[in-house]
Structures are given as C-alpha cells and as structure tokens.
C-alpha cells in the first residue's frame, strides 16, 4: 500500500500539484490521466520513492514495482532473463545453493552438517520463491510481452529501448509485488501483448496506478481515475470506472464553464461600478479596491483558458522530388544465427502511403532505421532517389539531443530558419518562453514527441518515416497529428499499432514483416492492426 498525505510537487518555479492526499491499496486499480506535461510521470516517480516530494509525506508498505516511461539504463551486461528472475531474488538463491553444494562435499563433518542445514533452508526459500516452476513462469510472462528466447538470452546492453522496457515490465509482473506503478506500459507492445496485459491487470490482486494514453486499456481495467489538472495544480479523484468518469468529467467541465462565465459577469459588474465611483473623490479608494478585485478574478481565469491550448500541427510542404524518392532491395538483418527478416524490398513513390505491419520483434523499427540510413543492413541496399528529403520520427526520440535545449534542437533541425521563425514554430508546438530553454532531458514524454514532430515540420521532407508517432500523446495532441497525417502530401512509411493512426494515413500498401510480403491495403489488414 502507498499512502500520500498532502503531497506537493514543484519543478523549478512551477507548481505541478498543490496538495494531494490519497492511498493506493489492494484492489485499487487507478488510471492516472492528465495533459502532456501535467506531471503524471513526476507524481509516479515520487510515489515510487525515486524523488522526494517538495511537500507532504509518502509512506510505502510492501514492495512497489515501478515501470518508468523512459527505458532505464541498468546493468548493461546482465542477461535479460536473469534481470527478470532477479525480481524474486531467485538469481541470488541459486548462486548461494551452488556454493553450499560445494561445502556439503567437505570431509569435515561439522562443515558438512552446517552446509546441509543451510542448503535445506535455501531450498525452502527457493521453493517459496516459486522454485523450478518460476523460470517457466518468467518465460511465459516474457513471451506474452513479445520477448522470445533469443531476446531473453541477450545482454541488456544489446536490446532496443522498447525491448528493455518489456524486460522491465516482465520483471515487475513476475515479481508479484503488492503495488504496481506503470507509466505508459503499452508504448512498446503490439496488440496481442496489450490484450494480454489488459487481462493481467484486470485480475491483479494488488493495487496499481497506470498512466496510459490507451483508453481501451483504461476502460477495461481501472475502477478509479485520478485526473491531474496542470492548471489548477490539483488531483481530482474519481471513484469511478472509465466510462462513468468520462461522463462525470464532462459534467464537471460544464459546471466549471458556468462558474467561469459567472465570474466574468461579476468581474464586469465590479469594473463598471468602479468606473462610476471613481469620479467621486471620497470613493476613489473603494473604487480602486473593486477594480483590483475584478482583475484578480479575471487573471485566475486566464490560467484556466491556457489549458485548452493544443499544438497546431501541419506537416511540411514536401520539397519536389523524382517519381520514386526511395527504394530498397534485398534487405536482411540477423543477430547471430537468428534471422529478423530476409530479402525485404520496397519502392516508395512520391506521395505514396505505406504501413508496415508485424508482431513485436519482427523488425519494424530496424527496417525504418535502415531506410533512414541509421542502421546498415546485413545484405541489400537502400537507394535514395532524385531529390529525396527524409524526415525520420524515432520511437525512442533518439533523434533529439538530450543534453541541449529545446530551441537548440530545433535550430539544428532547420539551420536556415531565423530566430523569430524558430520561436514561432516552437510557440505553435506549445513551447513558449522558458519552455524553449529547457534541456530536452527534463521534458515529459509527450513534450519530447511534440518537439520531435516540430523538427519534422520544419524539414520540408518529402518522405516521412514515422515510428509509433502517437505514443505518449494526450488525446487532443493525438488528434492534431492524425489531422496532419491526413493532409500531408508527401510519402509516408508508418509503423504503428494505433488503428486510428493507420486509418488517418489511409494507406495504399502494406508491408508484412518478417516475410517482407507487400500487398495492397484492405480491410482485412485493418483487422490485423488490432489483432496482430
Ligand atoms: N528539472 C526540470 N526542470 C524544469 N522542468 C521540468 C523538470 N522536470 C520536469 N519538468 C517539467 O515538468 C512537467 C511535468 O513533467 P512530467 O514528465 O511529470 O509530465 P507528464 O504528465 O508525465 O507528461 P507526459 O504525458 O507527456 O508524459 C513538464 O512540463 C516537464 O517539462
Ligand atoms: Mg509522463
């Protein structure tokens, strides 16, 4: 159980959360929602004990499993499977059993006897922790999350960011802890794994908090919703399932709007009154107080209005290019003896729309990285056509330089823009003033996505390679990018498990991985996006 009392959160001068009191007990299945940058990650990180709140207390009883939004760098030399097993201390017990076994072979009776006693204790611990069945349970969880034997045998350092996150998720689910804190757990999962996770969470005996932009997951699993309102700095707690929460939220919003209108009316009455009174010397002070009060009322409204802003997003007008700006043939990739895919070829015509479909580990990200020229294929080649200008959106935001600021990143993406132009693009992506000077390292998941998209927008690319571009985005920002996808005139190669994104793209063709088979897009494939 986690208990939070009067918790306050600040970053820099900004107050994310003024004061919140709540607890997460067994049976509490909480969905934590709020706009991008509202402070959801900051709150969960604090609940997990990785940072201290700026005010209030948090107490934890029982173990907590925390899945951060960004893949963490842990011990890079550890084998992935050992990382999963370590959740129940199994790797340590096994190691201790091995050393005790050696001591049991001792010729010294006393040594042998102590060793045997120790061994039976260890074995009891081993059994209690799940024993020999545990390893198969761990592989079962891992394989449900799209991690196969090959990946589990690799060291963490050789895994992609998405695979690392899945290893961490498998580890947390395997640990059997009392409380889970999951920050966007579906980000690197394919639809199959998402369905599995949904069922898993639905029957989870402990308590959990899940941050997710996947409303289906929330609808299926949560019985409470916490809404972090960035503008009021409040955590609105609803003891309701997802659909009931949405209804209630709507009612609350309406009420707030009414209250807003009331305040505006009162303020204008006050101002009018103050104007009349100002003429009389005896009433000047009272008039000034009234006016001040009205201004205070109105300025508190400004903050509320600011919350309704959404990034206005349009992809660039593509630079002119030849008929087929990008072709690839005979591409293959393997790790050791394991083939990821072989002999994949495709031709991207001007303005064409292609979606790449495949399960976790089928090599979708690898293929995009090859097309972007960031990975070298084992065989085959990628050939740029006449006038090709690529824009690559990386799932892990690795195109962003985290040590530099927001404005520096955009400037290097578009060196030709004037400073005013750069600021104005950033403004339309909701990075205003101070936000533009933040180092990218401190940005929230959705803010990083917005910045990476801003870099595409200024690029005049005629072929966009998009790897899960809707991950991390709040619903309003997601709608914006879907709109941008619909109206973009250049070519797009999309990897996404978001059905809405594929629908917005309205693809002509599909490439199926790992086989590399190309086909015309049809409704059957739409089903595949949701099933595969
Ligand atoms: N060290 C810091 N300095 C300045 N601002 C910071 C710092 N750390 C975080 N922030 C800001 O705090 C805000 C909250 O960040 P947080 O990651 O908690 O948001 P979030 O709700 O998880 O968003 P998302 O949905 O995009 O993941 C963001 O605007 C972020 O840029
Ligand atoms: Mg976050």
Coordinates of C-alpha atoms and ligand atoms in Angstrom, one line a residue:
X1 CA 0.0 0.0 0.0
X2 CA 1.1 3.5 -0.7
X3 CA -0.2 6.4 1.3
X4 CA 0.2 10.0 0.2
X5 CA -0.5 12.8 2.6
X6 CA -0.7 16.5 1.5
X7 CA 1.8 15.8 -1.3
X8 CA 3.1 18.8 -3.2
X9 CA 5.2 18.7 -6.4
X10 CA 7.2 21.5 -7.9
X11 CA 9.6 21.7 -10.8
X12 CA 11.6 24.9 -11.0
X13 CA 9.1 27.7 -10.3
X14 CA 6.1 25.8 -11.4
X15 CA 3.7 24.0 -9.0
X16 CA 2.5 20.8 -10.6
X17 CA 0.5 19.7 -7.6
X18 CA -0.5 21.8 -4.7
X19 CA -1.7 19.2 -2.2
X20 CA -3.0 15.7 -2.7
X21 CA -4.0 13.1 -0.2
X22 CA -4.9 9.6 -1.3
X23 CA -3.9 6.0 -1.0
X24 CA -3.3 3.0 -3.2
X25 CA -4.5 -0.2 -1.5
X26 CA -5.1 -3.7 -2.7
X27 CA -8.0 -3.7 -5.2
X28 CA -7.4 -0.1 -6.2
X29 CA -7.0 0.0 -9.9
X30 CA -6.2 3.6 -10.7
X31 CA -5.9 5.3 -14.0
X32 CA -3.8 8.5 -13.8
X33 CA -4.6 10.9 -16.6
X34 CA -3.8 14.5 -17.5
X35 CA -2.4 16.6 -20.3
X36 CA 1.1 16.1 -21.6
X37 CA 3.4 17.7 -19.2
X38 CA 0.8 17.8 -16.4
X39 CA 3.2 16.0 -14.0
X40 CA 2.0 12.3 -14.2
X41 CA 5.5 10.9 -14.5
X42 CA 6.8 13.2 -11.8
X43 CA 4.0 12.0 -9.5
X44 CA 4.6 8.3 -10.1
X45 CA 8.3 8.7 -9.8
X46 CA 7.7 10.3 -6.4
X47 CA 5.3 7.6 -5.3
X48 CA 8.0 5.0 -6.3
X49 CA 10.4 6.8 -4.0
X50 CA 12.8 7.9 -6.7
X51 CA 12.5 11.5 -5.9
X52 CA 11.2 13.3 -2.8
X53 CA 8.0 15.4 -2.9
X54 CA 8.6 19.1 -2.3
X55 CA 6.0 18.9 0.5
X56 CA 3.9 16.3 2.4
X57 CA 4.6 12.6 3.1
X58 CA 4.5 9.4 1.3
X59 CA 4.7 6.1 3.1
X60 CA 5.0 2.7 1.4
X61 CA 4.3 -0.7 2.9
X62 CA 5.0 -3.8 0.9
X63 CA 7.0 -3.8 -2.3
X64 CA 6.4 -1.5 -5.2
X65 CA 7.1 -2.3 -8.8
X66 CA 7.8 0.8 -10.9
X67 CA 7.9 0.9 -14.7
X68 CA 9.3 4.3 -15.8
X69 CA 8.3 5.9 -19.1
X70 CA 11.8 6.1 -20.4
X71 CA 13.8 2.9 -20.6
X72 CA 16.3 2.9 -17.8
X73 CA 20.0 2.1 -18.1
X74 CA 20.7 -0.6 -15.5
X75 CA 23.4 -3.2 -15.5
X76 CA 24.0 -3.5 -19.3
X77 CA 26.0 -6.8 -19.0
X78 CA 23.2 -8.7 -17.3
X79 CA 21.4 -11.4 -19.3
X80 CA 17.8 -10.3 -19.9
X81 CA 16.3 -13.5 -18.4
X82 CA 18.4 -13.0 -15.2
X83 CA 17.1 -9.5 -15.0
X84 CA 13.5 -10.9 -15.0
X85 CA 14.4 -13.6 -12.4
X86 CA 16.2 -11.2 -10.1
X87 CA 12.8 -9.8 -9.3
X88 CA 12.2 -12.6 -6.8
X89 CA 15.8 -12.8 -5.7
X90 CA 16.0 -16.2 -7.5
X91 CA 19.3 -15.5 -9.1
X92 CA 20.9 -14.9 -5.7
X93 CA 19.4 -18.0 -4.1
X94 CA 20.6 -20.2 -6.9
X95 CA 24.1 -18.8 -6.6
X96 CA 24.1 -19.5 -2.8
X97 CA 22.8 -23.0 -3.4
X98 CA 25.8 -23.7 -5.7
X99 CA 28.4 -22.6 -3.1
X100 CA 26.7 -24.6 -0.4
X101 CA 26.6 -27.7 -2.5
X102 CA 30.4 -27.5 -2.7
X103 CA 30.6 -27.2 1.1
X104 CA 28.4 -30.3 1.5
X105 CA 31.1 -32.3 -0.2
X106 CA 33.6 -31.4 2.6
X107 CA 35.3 -34.2 4.5
X108 CA 34.9 -32.1 7.7
X109 CA 31.8 -33.4 9.4
X110 CA 31.0 -30.2 11.1
X111 CA 31.3 -28.1 7.9
X112 CA 29.3 -30.7 6.0
X113 CA 26.5 -30.6 8.6
X114 CA 26.2 -26.8 8.7
X115 CA 26.2 -26.8 4.9
X116 CA 23.4 -29.3 4.7
X117 CA 21.3 -27.3 7.1
X118 CA 22.0 -24.2 5.2
X119 CA 21.1 -26.0 1.9
X120 CA 17.7 -27.2 3.1
X121 CA 16.9 -23.6 4.3
X122 CA 18.0 -22.3 0.9
X123 CA 16.0 -24.9 -0.9
X124 CA 12.9 -23.9 1.2
X125 CA 13.4 -20.3 0.1
X126 CA 13.9 -21.4 -3.4
X127 CA 10.6 -23.3 -3.4
X128 CA 8.9 -20.5 -1.6
X129 CA 10.0 -18.1 -4.4
X130 CA 8.5 -20.4 -7.0
X131 CA 11.4 -22.8 -7.4
X132 CA 11.9 -24.6 -10.7
X133 CA 8.5 -23.6 -11.9
X134 CA 9.4 -19.9 -11.6
X135 CA 11.7 -19.9 -14.5
X136 CA 9.0 -21.2 -16.8
X137 CA 6.5 -18.7 -15.3
X138 CA 9.0 -15.9 -16.1
X139 CA 9.4 -17.1 -19.7
X140 CA 5.7 -17.3 -20.0
X141 CA 5.2 -13.7 -18.9
X142 CA 8.0 -12.6 -21.1
X143 CA 6.7 -14.3 -24.1
X144 CA 3.3 -12.8 -23.6
X145 CA 5.0 -9.5 -23.7
X146 CA 6.6 -10.4 -27.0
X147 CA 10.1 -11.4 -25.7
X148 CA 11.2 -14.6 -27.2
X149 CA 14.0 -17.0 -26.0
X150 CA 16.5 -15.3 -28.3
X151 CA 16.0 -11.9 -26.8
X152 CA 15.9 -13.3 -23.2
X153 CA 19.3 -14.8 -23.8
X154 CA 20.9 -11.4 -24.9
X155 CA 22.5 -8.9 -22.5
X156 CA 20.5 -5.8 -21.7
X157 CA 23.1 -3.7 -23.5
X158 CA 22.3 -5.2 -26.8
X159 CA 18.5 -4.7 -26.6
X160 CA 16.5 -1.9 -28.1
X161 CA 14.8 0.7 -25.8
X162 CA 11.5 -1.0 -26.4
X163 CA 12.8 -4.4 -25.6
X164 CA 14.4 -3.1 -22.4
X165 CA 11.1 -1.7 -21.3
X166 CA 9.4 -5.0 -22.0
X167 CA 12.1 -6.8 -19.9
X168 CA 11.4 -4.3 -17.1
X169 CA 7.7 -4.9 -17.4
X170 CA 8.1 -8.7 -17.4
X171 CA 10.3 -8.3 -14.3
X172 CA 7.8 -6.2 -12.4
X173 CA 4.9 -8.5 -13.3
X174 CA 6.9 -11.6 -12.4
X175 CA 7.9 -10.1 -9.0
X176 CA 4.4 -10.4 -7.6
X177 CA 4.7 -7.2 -5.7
X178 CA 1.8 -5.6 -3.9
X179 CA 1.7 -2.3 -5.7
X180 CA 2.4 -1.5 -9.4
X181 CA 3.2 1.9 -10.8
X182 CA 3.1 1.7 -14.6
X183 CA 4.0 4.7 -16.8
X184 CA 2.7 4.1 -20.3
X185 CA 3.1 0.3 -20.2
X186 CA 1.7 -0.2 -23.7
X187 CA 4.1 2.0 -25.5
X188 CA 6.3 -0.8 -26.9
X189 CA 3.7 -3.5 -27.0
X190 CA 1.9 -5.0 -30.0
X191 CA -1.8 -5.5 -29.9
X192 CA -1.6 -9.1 -28.7
X193 CA 0.6 -8.2 -25.8
X194 CA -1.7 -5.3 -24.9
X195 CA -4.7 -7.6 -24.8
X196 CA -2.7 -10.0 -22.5
X197 CA -1.7 -7.1 -20.3
X198 CA -5.3 -5.9 -20.1
X199 CA -6.4 -9.3 -18.8
X200 CA -3.5 -9.5 -16.4
X201 CA -4.3 -6.1 -14.9
X202 CA -8.0 -6.8 -14.7
X203 CA -7.3 -9.7 -12.3
X204 CA -4.4 -8.2 -10.5
X205 CA -4.9 -8.8 -6.7
X206 CA -2.8 -5.9 -5.5
X207 CA -3.2 -2.2 -6.2
X208 CA -1.9 -0.3 -9.2
X209 CA -1.6 3.1 -10.8
X210 CA -1.4 3.1 -14.6
X211 CA -0.7 6.0 -16.8
X212 CA -1.8 5.3 -20.3
X213 CA -2.9 7.0 -23.5
X214 CA -4.6 3.8 -24.4
X215 CA -8.2 4.4 -23.4
X216 CA -9.3 0.8 -24.2
X217 CA -6.8 -0.4 -21.6
X218 CA -8.2 2.1 -19.1
X219 CA -11.8 1.2 -19.9
X220 CA -11.0 -2.5 -19.4
X221 CA -9.0 -2.2 -16.2
X222 CA -9.5 0.7 -13.9
X223 CA -12.0 1.3 -11.1
X224 CA -10.8 4.7 -10.1
X225 CA -9.5 7.7 -12.1
X226 CA -7.2 10.4 -10.9
X227 CA -7.1 13.4 -13.1
X228 CA -4.1 15.6 -12.7
X229 CA -5.1 19.1 -13.7
X230 CA -1.9 21.0 -14.5
X231 CA -3.5 24.4 -14.5
X232 CA -5.2 24.2 -11.1
X233 CA -2.4 22.0 -9.7
X234 CA -5.0 19.6 -8.3
X235 CA -5.5 15.9 -8.4
X236 CA -9.2 15.2 -9.0
X237 CA -10.1 11.8 -7.6
X238 CA -13.0 9.9 -9.1
X239 CA -14.2 6.6 -7.6
X240 CA -15.5 5.6 -10.9
X241 CA -14.7 3.3 -13.8
X242 CA -13.5 4.8 -17.1
X243 CA -16.9 5.5 -18.8
X244 CA -18.5 6.8 -15.7
X245 CA -15.5 9.0 -15.1
X246 CA -15.7 10.5 -18.6
X247 CA -19.4 11.4 -18.1
X248 CA -18.7 12.9 -14.7
X249 CA -15.7 14.9 -16.1
X250 CA -17.9 16.3 -18.8
X251 CA -20.4 17.4 -16.1
X252 CA -17.7 18.9 -14.1
X253 CA -16.3 20.8 -17.1
X254 CA -19.7 22.2 -17.8
X255 CA -20.0 23.3 -14.2
X256 CA -16.6 24.9 -14.3
X257 CA -17.5 26.7 -17.6
X258 CA -20.7 28.0 -15.9
X259 CA -18.7 29.2 -12.9
X260 CA -16.2 30.8 -15.3
X261 CA -19.0 32.7 -17.0
X262 CA -20.4 33.8 -13.7
X263 CA -17.0 35.1 -12.5
X264 CA -16.6 37.0 -15.8
X265 CA -20.0 38.6 -15.3
X266 CA -19.3 39.5 -11.7
X267 CA -16.0 41.0 -12.6
X268 CA -17.5 43.1 -15.3
X269 CA -20.2 44.4 -12.9
X270 CA -17.5 45.3 -10.4
X271 CA -15.5 47.1 -13.0
X272 CA -18.5 49.1 -14.2
X273 CA -19.3 50.0 -10.7
X274 CA -15.7 51.0 -10.0
X275 CA -15.7 53.3 -13.1
X276 CA -18.8 55.1 -11.8
X277 CA -17.4 55.5 -8.3
X278 CA -14.0 56.7 -9.5
X279 CA -15.4 60.2 -10.3
X280 CA -16.1 60.9 -6.6
X281 CA -13.0 61.7 -4.6
X282 CA -14.4 60.1 -1.4
X283 CA -15.0 56.8 -3.2
X284 CA -11.7 56.6 -5.1
X285 CA -10.0 54.1 -2.8
X286 CA -13.0 51.8 -2.7
X287 CA -13.2 52.0 -6.5
X288 CA -9.6 51.0 -6.8
X289 CA -10.1 48.1 -4.5
X290 CA -13.0 46.9 -6.5
X291 CA -11.1 47.2 -9.8
X292 CA -8.2 45.2 -8.3
X293 CA -10.5 42.5 -7.1
X294 CA -12.1 42.2 -10.5
X295 CA -8.7 42.0 -12.1
X296 CA -7.7 39.2 -9.7
X297 CA -10.9 37.3 -10.6
X298 CA -10.1 37.6 -14.3
X299 CA -6.5 36.7 -14.1
X300 CA -7.3 33.4 -12.4
X301 CA -9.5 32.7 -15.4
X302 CA -6.6 33.2 -17.8
X303 CA -4.8 30.2 -16.4
X304 CA -7.8 28.1 -17.0
X305 CA -8.1 29.2 -20.6
X306 CA -4.4 28.4 -21.2
X307 CA -5.2 24.8 -20.5
X308 CA -7.4 24.5 -23.6
X309 CA -4.5 25.2 -26.0
X310 CA -3.5 22.4 -28.3
X311 CA -0.5 22.3 -30.6
X312 CA -1.5 23.3 -34.2
X313 CA 0.2 20.8 -36.3
X314 CA 0.8 20.5 -40.1
X315 CA 3.4 18.5 -41.8
X316 CA 5.7 20.4 -44.2
X317 CA 5.0 21.0 -47.8
X318 CA 7.2 18.4 -49.4
X319 CA 10.2 19.5 -51.4
X320 CA 10.0 18.5 -55.1
X321 CA 11.5 15.1 -55.9
X322 CA 11.6 12.4 -58.6
X323 CA 8.9 9.8 -59.1
X324 CA 10.4 7.3 -56.7
X325 CA 12.4 9.1 -54.0
X326 CA 13.3 5.9 -52.0
X327 CA 13.9 2.3 -53.0
X328 CA 15.3 -0.6 -51.1
X329 CA 16.0 -4.2 -52.2
X330 CA 17.2 -7.4 -50.7
X331 CA 17.4 -6.1 -47.1
X332 CA 18.1 -8.6 -44.4
X333 CA 19.1 -8.5 -40.8
X334 CA 20.1 -11.1 -38.3
X335 CA 21.5 -11.2 -34.8
X336 CA 23.9 -14.2 -34.5
X337 CA 22.1 -17.1 -36.1
X338 CA 18.7 -15.6 -35.6
X339 CA 17.1 -14.0 -38.7
X340 CA 15.0 -11.0 -38.0
X341 CA 13.9 -10.6 -41.7
X342 CA 15.3 -11.5 -45.1
X343 CA 15.1 -10.1 -48.5
X344 CA 12.7 -7.2 -47.9
X345 CA 12.4 -4.8 -50.8
X346 CA 10.1 -1.8 -51.3
X347 CA 9.8 1.2 -53.5
X348 CA 8.4 4.4 -52.1
X349 CA 6.8 6.5 -54.8
X350 CA 6.2 10.2 -54.4
X351 CA 3.2 10.8 -52.2
X352 CA 2.6 7.1 -51.5
X353 CA 1.4 5.8 -48.2
X354 CA 2.8 2.5 -46.8
X355 CA 2.2 0.9 -43.5
X356 CA 4.5 -1.7 -42.0
X357 CA 2.8 -4.5 -40.1
X358 CA 4.3 -7.1 -37.9
X359 CA 4.5 -8.5 -34.4
X360 CA 6.9 -7.3 -31.7
X361 CA 10.4 -8.2 -32.7
X362 CA 9.5 -8.6 -36.4
X363 CA 11.9 -5.8 -37.1
X364 CA 9.7 -2.8 -37.9
X365 CA 11.9 -0.3 -36.1
X366 CA 15.0 -1.9 -37.6
X367 CA 13.6 -1.6 -41.1
X368 CA 12.7 2.1 -40.6
X369 CA 16.2 2.8 -39.2
X370 CA 17.7 1.1 -42.3
X371 CA 15.5 3.3 -44.6
X372 CA 16.6 6.3 -42.6
X373 CA 20.3 5.3 -43.1
X374 CA 20.9 4.8 -39.4
X375 CA 21.3 1.0 -39.5
X376 CA 23.3 -0.9 -42.0
X377 CA 21.6 -4.0 -43.4
X378 CA 23.5 -7.3 -43.5
X379 CA 22.6 -7.6 -47.2
X380 CA 20.8 -5.5 -49.7
X381 CA 20.8 -1.7 -50.1
X382 CA 18.7 1.4 -49.7
X383 CA 18.9 3.8 -52.7
X384 CA 17.9 7.4 -52.4
X385 CA 16.0 8.7 -55.5
X386 CA 16.3 12.1 -57.1
X387 CA 15.5 15.0 -54.6
X388 CA 14.9 12.7 -51.6
X389 CA 14.5 14.6 -48.3
X390 CA 13.9 12.2 -45.4
X391 CA 12.2 13.0 -42.2
X392 CA 12.5 10.4 -39.5
X393 CA 10.5 10.2 -36.3
X394 CA 12.1 7.8 -33.9
X395 CA 10.0 5.9 -31.4
X396 CA 12.6 6.5 -28.7
X397 CA 13.2 10.1 -29.7
X398 CA 16.8 9.3 -30.3
X399 CA 16.9 12.0 -33.0
X400 CA 16.8 14.5 -30.2
X401 CA 20.0 15.7 -28.4
X402 CA 19.0 15.4 -24.7
X403 CA 21.9 17.5 -23.5
X404 CA 20.8 20.5 -25.5
X405 CA 17.8 22.8 -25.1
X406 CA 14.6 22.7 -27.0
X407 CA 15.4 25.7 -29.1
X408 CA 18.9 24.4 -29.9
X409 CA 17.5 21.1 -31.1
X410 CA 15.0 22.8 -33.4
X411 CA 17.7 25.2 -34.7
X412 CA 19.9 22.3 -35.7
X413 CA 17.0 20.6 -37.4
X414 CA 16.4 23.8 -39.5
X415 CA 19.6 25.8 -39.7
X416 CA 18.0 28.1 -42.4
X417 CA 15.3 29.5 -40.2
X418 CA 15.6 32.9 -38.4
X419 CA 15.4 33.0 -34.7
X420 CA 12.0 34.5 -34.9
X421 CA 10.8 31.7 -37.1
X422 CA 12.2 29.1 -34.8
X423 CA 10.4 30.7 -31.8
X424 CA 7.2 30.9 -33.7
X425 CA 7.3 27.2 -34.7
X426 CA 8.1 26.3 -31.1
X427 CA 5.2 28.5 -29.9
X428 CA 2.8 26.7 -32.1
X429 CA 4.0 23.4 -30.6
X430 CA 3.3 24.9 -27.2
X431 CA 6.9 25.6 -26.2
X432 CA 6.8 29.2 -25.1
X433 CA 9.3 31.4 -23.4
X434 CA 11.0 29.4 -20.6
X435 CA 9.9 26.1 -22.0
X436 CA 12.1 26.7 -25.1
X437 CA 15.2 27.0 -22.9
X438 CA 14.6 23.7 -21.1
X439 CA 17.2 21.0 -21.7
X440 CA 15.5 18.2 -23.6
X441 CA 16.5 15.8 -20.8
X442 CA 13.8 17.2 -18.5
X443 CA 10.9 17.1 -21.0
X444 CA 8.0 14.9 -20.4
X445 CA 7.3 12.0 -22.8
X446 CA 4.6 13.9 -24.7
X447 CA 6.7 17.1 -24.8
X448 CA 9.6 15.1 -26.4
X449 CA 7.2 13.8 -29.0
X450 CA 5.9 17.3 -29.8
X451 CA 9.5 18.6 -30.2
X452 CA 10.5 15.7 -32.5
X453 CA 7.4 16.4 -34.6
X454 CA 8.2 20.1 -34.7
X455 CA 11.6 19.1 -36.1
X456 CA 9.8 17.2 -38.9
X457 CA 7.5 20.0 -39.6
X458 CA 10.3 22.5 -40.4
X459 CA 12.2 20.0 -42.5
X460 CA 10.4 20.1 -45.9
X461 CA 10.8 16.4 -46.1
X462 CA 9.1 14.5 -48.9
X463 CA 9.3 11.1 -47.3
X464 CA 8.4 10.7 -43.7
X465 CA 9.4 7.6 -41.8
X466 CA 7.2 7.5 -38.7
X467 CA 7.7 5.0 -35.9
X468 CA 4.8 5.0 -33.5
X469 CA 4.2 8.8 -33.6
X470 CA 1.1 8.8 -31.5
X471 CA 2.7 7.2 -28.4
X472 CA 2.7 9.4 -25.3
X473 CA 0.4 12.0 -26.8
X474 CA -2.7 13.1 -24.9
X475 CA -6.0 12.8 -26.9
X476 CA -6.1 16.4 -28.1
X477 CA -2.5 16.3 -29.4
X478 CA -3.0 12.9 -30.9
X479 CA -6.0 14.3 -32.9
X480 CA -3.7 17.1 -34.2
X481 CA -1.1 14.7 -35.5
X482 CA -3.8 12.5 -37.1
X483 CA -5.1 15.5 -38.9
X484 CA -1.6 16.4 -40.1
X485 CA -1.1 12.9 -41.4
X486 CA -4.4 13.1 -43.3
X487 CA -3.4 16.3 -45.1
X488 CA 0.3 15.7 -45.7
X489 CA 1.1 15.5 -49.4
X490 CA 4.5 13.7 -49.3
X491 CA 5.1 10.0 -48.9
X492 CA 4.8 8.2 -45.5
X493 CA 6.1 5.0 -44.2
X494 CA 4.3 4.3 -40.9
X495 CA 4.8 1.8 -38.1
X496 CA 2.0 2.0 -35.6
X497 CA -0.2 -0.2 -33.5
X498 CA -2.7 2.7 -33.3
X499 CA -5.6 1.8 -35.5
X500 CA -6.7 5.5 -35.6
X501 CA -3.3 6.5 -36.9
X502 CA -3.4 3.9 -39.7
X503 CA -7.0 5.0 -40.6
X504 CA -5.8 8.6 -40.8
X505 CA -3.0 7.6 -43.1
X506 CA -5.4 5.8 -45.4
X507 CA -2.5 3.6 -46.7
X508 CA -2.4 2.2 -50.3
X509 CA 0.0 -0.5 -49.5
X510 CA 1.2 -2.7 -46.6
X511 CA 4.5 -4.5 -46.0
X512 CA 4.2 -7.5 -43.8
X513 CA 7.2 -8.4 -41.6
X514 CA 9.2 -10.6 -41.1
X515 CA 8.3 -12.0 -44.6
X516 CA 8.6 -8.7 -46.4
X517 CA 5.5 -9.5 -48.4
X518 CA 3.9 -6.4 -50.0
X519 CA 0.2 -6.1 -50.7
X520 CA -2.5 -3.6 -51.4
X521 CA -4.1 -2.3 -48.3
X522 CA -7.5 -3.7 -47.5
X523 CA -10.0 -4.0 -44.6
X524 CA -8.5 -7.4 -43.6
X525 CA -5.3 -5.7 -42.8
X526 CA -7.0 -3.2 -40.6
X527 CA -8.2 -6.1 -38.5
X528 CA -4.6 -7.2 -38.4
X529 CA -3.5 -3.9 -36.8
X530 CA -6.0 -4.6 -34.0
X531 CA -5.3 -8.3 -33.7
X532 CA -1.6 -8.7 -34.6
Ligands
LIG1 N1 14.1 19.5 -13.9 C1 13.1 20.1 -14.5 N2 13.2 21.4 -14.8 C2 12.2 22.1 -15.4 N3 11.0 21.5 -15.8 C3 10.9 20.2 -15.5 C4 11.9 19.4 -14.9 N4 11.5 18.2 -14.8 C5 10.3 18.1 -15.3 N5 9.9 19.3 -15.8 C6 8.6 19.7 -16.4 O1 7.6 19.2 -15.6 C7 6.4 19.0 -16.3 C8 5.8 17.6 -15.9 O2 6.6 16.6 -16.4 P1 6.1 15.1 -16.4 O3 7.1 14.3 -17.1 O4 5.8 14.7 -15.0 O5 4.7 15.1 -17.2 P2 3.7 14.0 -17.7 O6 2.4 14.4 -17.1 O7 4.2 12.7 -17.3 O8 3.6 14.2 -19.3 P3 3.5 13.2 -20.5 O9 2.1 12.8 -20.6 O10 4.0 14.0 -21.6 O11 4.4 12.0 -20.2 C9 6.9 19.1 -17.8 O12 6.4 20.3 -18.3 C10 8.4 19.0 -17.7 O13 9.0 19.7 -18.8
LIG2 MG1 5.0 11.1 -18.5

